[in-house]
Amino acid sequence: MEVEQAEEKARPALTDSFIEFAEGSLSYEQLSAVLDLLPLDLVFVDKDDVIRYFGGSCGFYPHSKNDLGMNLFSIHMPKSVSKVKDIVDDLRSERKDKHAFWFEVRGRFVYIQYLAVRNKAGEYLGVLEVLQDITDLRALQGKKKEL
């Protein structure tokens, strides 16, 4: 509840601001719209294993706002927790920068990447999960260069 209240207070100040990136800037509204439009699902888990963000438009696995602020390991089935911990440990310790998995589920072909997020100094900031339904991409053949 405290996280939600803090976010509500922070949003009005951000809505009029531009966020500066190395390659340009976007308003909070623009950035939010872009992230929500991406044809994939994003989940960011911070360095303390707390779920801080999810977005994108793939919608393959539904997320609940109740997950925000939760410990990553508390939302997984007990049988998968050790695998999730291994992935996070590999990324945190720099043994790996990425884990990738692909499989078929519900008639769709899914590609999932777990990426270590680090600042410019190389310090671990968390994990970004990127999920894509690539079924239609796998089926592409030939070329399309016209409208």
PDB file of C-alpha atoms in Angstrom:
ATOM      1  CA  MET A   1       0.000   0.000   0.000  1.00  0.00           C
ATOM      2  CA  GLU A   2       2.833   2.409   0.836  1.00  0.00           C
ATOM      3  CA  VAL A   3       4.496   1.731  -2.555  1.00  0.00           C
ATOM      4  CA  GLU A   4       1.251   2.579  -4.393  1.00  0.00           C
ATOM      5  CA  GLN A   5       0.805   5.806  -2.418  1.00  0.00           C
ATOM      6  CA  ALA A   6       4.385   6.852  -3.118  1.00  0.00           C
ATOM      7  CA  GLU A   7       3.937   6.128  -6.833  1.00  0.00           C
ATOM      8  CA  GLU A   8       0.713   8.146  -6.948  1.00  0.00           C
ATOM      9  CA  LYS A   9       2.489  11.119  -5.364  1.00  0.00           C
ATOM     10  CA  ALA A  10       5.452  10.811  -7.761  1.00  0.00           C
ATOM     11  CA  ARG A  11       3.445  10.572 -10.987  1.00  0.00           C
ATOM     12  CA  PRO A  12       2.114  14.140 -11.168  1.00  0.00           C
ATOM     13  CA  ALA A  13       5.642  15.540 -10.925  1.00  0.00           C
ATOM     14  CA  LEU A  14       6.890  13.148 -13.613  1.00  0.00           C
ATOM     15  CA  THR A  15       4.087  13.710 -16.113  1.00  0.00           C
ATOM     16  CA  ASP A  16       5.442  17.168 -16.976  1.00  0.00           C
ATOM     17  CA  SER A  17       9.078  16.049 -17.013  1.00  0.00           C
ATOM     18  CA  PHE A  18      11.287  14.694 -19.738  1.00  0.00           C
ATOM     19  CA  ILE A  19      13.589  11.795 -18.991  1.00  0.00           C
ATOM     20  CA  GLU A  20      17.012  12.252 -20.547  1.00  0.00           C
ATOM     21  CA  PHE A  21      18.685   9.245 -22.171  1.00  0.00           C
ATOM     22  CA  ALA A  22      22.037   8.942 -23.946  1.00  0.00           C
ATOM     23  CA  GLU A  23      20.194   9.110 -27.269  1.00  0.00           C
ATOM     24  CA  GLY A  24      17.433  11.665 -26.655  1.00  0.00           C
ATOM     25  CA  SER A  25      14.591  12.274 -24.269  1.00  0.00           C
ATOM     26  CA  LEU A  26      10.973  11.250 -23.759  1.00  0.00           C
ATOM     27  CA  SER A  27       8.247  12.578 -21.555  1.00  0.00           C
ATOM     28  CA  TYR A  28       6.895  10.279 -18.867  1.00  0.00           C
ATOM     29  CA  GLU A  29       3.684   9.957 -20.908  1.00  0.00           C
ATOM     30  CA  GLN A  30       5.599   9.067 -24.085  1.00  0.00           C
ATOM     31  CA  LEU A  31       7.828   6.546 -22.328  1.00  0.00           C
ATOM     32  CA  SER A  32       4.865   4.897 -20.634  1.00  0.00           C
ATOM     33  CA  ALA A  33       2.984   4.636 -23.949  1.00  0.00           C
ATOM     34  CA  VAL A  34       6.035   3.218 -25.757  1.00  0.00           C
ATOM     35  CA  LEU A  35       6.672   0.578 -23.085  1.00  0.00           C
ATOM     36  CA  ASP A  36       3.009  -0.455 -23.075  1.00  0.00           C
ATOM     37  CA  LEU A  37       3.017  -0.735 -26.882  1.00  0.00           C
ATOM     38  CA  LEU A  38       6.038  -3.018 -27.226  1.00  0.00           C
ATOM     39  CA  PRO A  39       4.980  -6.408 -28.674  1.00  0.00           C
ATOM     40  CA  LEU A  40       6.503  -8.302 -25.777  1.00  0.00           C
ATOM     41  CA  ASP A  41       6.120  -8.641 -22.036  1.00  0.00           C
ATOM     42  CA  LEU A  42       8.639  -6.995 -19.727  1.00  0.00           C
ATOM     43  CA  VAL A  43       9.205  -7.656 -16.042  1.00  0.00           C
ATOM     44  CA  PHE A  44      11.881  -5.857 -14.025  1.00  0.00           C
ATOM     45  CA  VAL A  45      13.057  -7.327 -10.727  1.00  0.00           C
ATOM     46  CA  ASP A  46      15.431  -5.143  -8.714  1.00  0.00           C
ATOM     47  CA  LYS A  47      18.727  -6.150  -7.056  1.00  0.00           C
ATOM     48  CA  ASP A  48      16.822  -7.155  -3.908  1.00  0.00           C
ATOM     49  CA  ASP A  49      14.650  -9.595  -5.923  1.00  0.00           C
ATOM     50  CA  VAL A  50      11.568  -7.353  -5.654  1.00  0.00           C
ATOM     51  CA  ILE A  51       9.223  -7.075  -8.644  1.00  0.00           C
ATOM     52  CA  ARG A  52       9.175  -3.389  -9.585  1.00  0.00           C
ATOM     53  CA  TYR A  53       7.644  -3.206 -13.077  1.00  0.00           C
ATOM     54  CA  PHE A  54       5.819  -5.114 -15.735  1.00  0.00           C
ATOM     55  CA  GLY A  55       4.518  -3.907 -19.058  1.00  0.00           C
ATOM     56  CA  GLY A  56       4.326  -4.498 -22.778  1.00  0.00           C
ATOM     57  CA  SER A  57       1.461  -5.649 -24.924  1.00  0.00           C
ATOM     58  CA  CYS A  58       2.137  -9.345 -25.500  1.00  0.00           C
ATOM     59  CA  GLY A  59      -0.052 -10.351 -22.561  1.00  0.00           C
ATOM     60  CA  PHE A  60       1.052 -13.962 -22.739  1.00  0.00           C
ATOM     61  CA  TYR A  61       1.249 -14.546 -19.014  1.00  0.00           C
ATOM     62  CA  PRO A  62      -1.137 -12.276 -17.120  1.00  0.00           C
ATOM     63  CA  HIS A  63       0.400 -10.163 -14.372  1.00  0.00           C
ATOM     64  CA  SER A  64      -1.324  -8.847 -11.314  1.00  0.00           C
ATOM     65  CA  LYS A  65      -0.617  -5.458  -9.765  1.00  0.00           C
ATOM     66  CA  ASN A  66      -0.555  -7.433  -6.509  1.00  0.00           C
ATOM     67  CA  ASP A  67       2.804  -8.860  -7.682  1.00  0.00           C
ATOM     68  CA  LEU A  68       4.408  -5.404  -7.613  1.00  0.00           C
ATOM     69  CA  GLY A  69       6.532  -5.043  -4.510  1.00  0.00           C
ATOM     70  CA  MET A  70       6.547  -8.815  -3.943  1.00  0.00           C
ATOM     71  CA  ASN A  71       9.646 -10.975  -3.686  1.00  0.00           C
ATOM     72  CA  LEU A  72      10.270 -12.737  -6.989  1.00  0.00           C
ATOM     73  CA  PHE A  73      10.599 -16.148  -5.396  1.00  0.00           C
ATOM     74  CA  SER A  74       7.344 -15.875  -3.466  1.00  0.00           C
ATOM     75  CA  ILE A  75       5.227 -15.774  -6.635  1.00  0.00           C
ATOM     76  CA  HIS A  76       6.651 -18.926  -8.229  1.00  0.00           C
ATOM     77  CA  MET A  77       5.521 -22.481  -7.796  1.00  0.00           C
ATOM     78  CA  PRO A  78       7.713 -24.261  -5.201  1.00  0.00           C
ATOM     79  CA  LYS A  79       9.065 -26.698  -7.808  1.00  0.00           C
ATOM     80  CA  SER A  80      10.432 -23.839  -9.964  1.00  0.00           C
ATOM     81  CA  VAL A  81      11.940 -21.639  -7.222  1.00  0.00           C
ATOM     82  CA  SER A  82      15.368 -23.332  -7.307  1.00  0.00           C
ATOM     83  CA  LYS A  83      15.609 -22.862 -11.094  1.00  0.00           C
ATOM     84  CA  VAL A  84      14.617 -19.180 -10.796  1.00  0.00           C
ATOM     85  CA  LYS A  85      17.186 -18.710  -8.015  1.00  0.00           C
ATOM     86  CA  ASP A  86      19.885 -20.316 -10.197  1.00  0.00           C
ATOM     87  CA  ILE A  87      19.074 -17.930 -13.050  1.00  0.00           C
ATOM     88  CA  VAL A  88      19.171 -14.866 -10.788  1.00  0.00           C
ATOM     89  CA  ASP A  89      22.373 -16.049  -9.073  1.00  0.00           C
ATOM     90  CA  ASP A  90      24.088 -16.510 -12.463  1.00  0.00           C
ATOM     91  CA  LEU A  91      23.106 -12.996 -13.531  1.00  0.00           C
ATOM     92  CA  ARG A  92      23.905 -11.347 -10.205  1.00  0.00           C
ATOM     93  CA  SER A  93      27.336 -13.018  -9.940  1.00  0.00           C
ATOM     94  CA  GLU A  94      28.254 -12.186 -13.572  1.00  0.00           C
ATOM     95  CA  ARG A  95      28.629 -15.876 -14.458  1.00  0.00           C
ATOM     96  CA  LYS A  96      26.174 -15.016 -17.213  1.00  0.00           C
ATOM     97  CA  ASP A  97      24.650 -11.860 -18.659  1.00  0.00           C
ATOM     98  CA  LYS A  98      21.669 -13.655 -20.170  1.00  0.00           C
ATOM     99  CA  HIS A  99      19.633 -16.839 -20.012  1.00  0.00           C
ATOM    100  CA  ALA A 100      17.326 -17.695 -22.908  1.00  0.00           C
ATOM    101  CA  PHE A 101      14.602 -20.327 -23.203  1.00  0.00           C
ATOM    102  CA  TRP A 102      12.137 -21.199 -25.939  1.00  0.00           C
ATOM    103  CA  PHE A 103       9.252 -23.626 -25.996  1.00  0.00           C
ATOM    104  CA  GLU A 104       5.761 -24.249 -27.251  1.00  0.00           C
ATOM    105  CA  VAL A 105       2.803 -23.640 -24.963  1.00  0.00           C
ATOM    106  CA  ARG A 106      -0.908 -23.399 -25.781  1.00  0.00           C
ATOM    107  CA  GLY A 107      -0.085 -23.729 -29.473  1.00  0.00           C
ATOM    108  CA  ARG A 108       2.259 -20.712 -29.444  1.00  0.00           C
ATOM    109  CA  PHE A 109       6.066 -20.562 -29.650  1.00  0.00           C
ATOM    110  CA  VAL A 110       7.507 -18.458 -26.827  1.00  0.00           C
ATOM    111  CA  TYR A 111      11.011 -16.992 -26.460  1.00  0.00           C
ATOM    112  CA  ILE A 112      12.019 -15.768 -22.998  1.00  0.00           C
ATOM    113  CA  GLN A 113      15.222 -13.942 -22.069  1.00  0.00           C
ATOM    114  CA  TYR A 114      16.440 -13.093 -18.589  1.00  0.00           C
ATOM    115  CA  LEU A 115      18.944 -10.239 -18.844  1.00  0.00           C
ATOM    116  CA  ALA A 116      21.265  -8.875 -16.172  1.00  0.00           C
ATOM    117  CA  VAL A 117      20.703  -5.140 -15.796  1.00  0.00           C
ATOM    118  CA  ARG A 118      23.867  -3.308 -14.796  1.00  0.00           C
ATOM    119  CA  ASN A 119      24.768   0.367 -14.510  1.00  0.00           C
ATOM    120  CA  LYS A 120      27.715   1.910 -16.365  1.00  0.00           C
ATOM    121  CA  ALA A 121      30.020   0.921 -13.491  1.00  0.00           C
ATOM    122  CA  GLY A 122      28.953  -2.718 -13.935  1.00  0.00           C
ATOM    123  CA  GLU A 123      26.984  -2.886 -10.692  1.00  0.00           C
ATOM    124  CA  TYR A 124      24.032  -5.257 -10.711  1.00  0.00           C
ATOM    125  CA  LEU A 125      20.685  -3.436 -10.696  1.00  0.00           C
ATOM    126  CA  GLY A 126      18.382  -6.390 -11.293  1.00  0.00           C
ATOM    127  CA  VAL A 127      16.910  -8.704 -13.906  1.00  0.00           C
ATOM    128  CA  LEU A 128      14.818  -7.866 -16.952  1.00  0.00           C
ATOM    129  CA  GLU A 129      12.585 -10.662 -18.205  1.00  0.00           C
ATOM    130  CA  VAL A 130      11.607 -10.259 -21.863  1.00  0.00           C
ATOM    131  CA  LEU A 131       8.949 -12.622 -23.185  1.00  0.00           C
ATOM    132  CA  GLN A 132       7.998 -12.725 -26.866  1.00  0.00           C
ATOM    133  CA  ASP A 133       5.391 -14.777 -28.665  1.00  0.00           C
ATOM    134  CA  ILE A 134       7.396 -15.462 -31.833  1.00  0.00           C
ATOM    135  CA  THR A 135       4.969 -17.897 -33.453  1.00  0.00           C
ATOM    136  CA  ASP A 136       4.209 -15.545 -36.339  1.00  0.00           C
ATOM    137  CA  LEU A 137       7.890 -14.626 -36.792  1.00  0.00           C
ATOM    138  CA  ARG A 138       8.853 -18.282 -37.112  1.00  0.00           C
ATOM    139  CA  ALA A 139       6.300 -18.712 -39.891  1.00  0.00           C
ATOM    140  CA  LEU A 140       7.625 -15.848 -42.052  1.00  0.00           C
ATOM    141  CA  GLN A 141       8.947 -16.803 -45.484  1.00  0.00           C
ATOM    142  CA  GLY A 142      10.093 -14.950 -48.554  1.00  0.00           C
ATOM    143  CA  LYS A 143      10.071 -11.185 -48.240  1.00  0.00           C
ATOM    144  CA  LYS A 144       7.732  -8.251 -47.784  1.00  0.00           C
ATOM    145  CA  LYS A 145       9.099  -4.875 -48.805  1.00  0.00           C
ATOM    146  CA  GLU A 146       5.945  -3.094 -49.944  1.00  0.00           C
ATOM    147  CA  LEU A 147       3.043  -1.607 -47.991  1.00  0.00           C
TER     148      LEU A 147
END
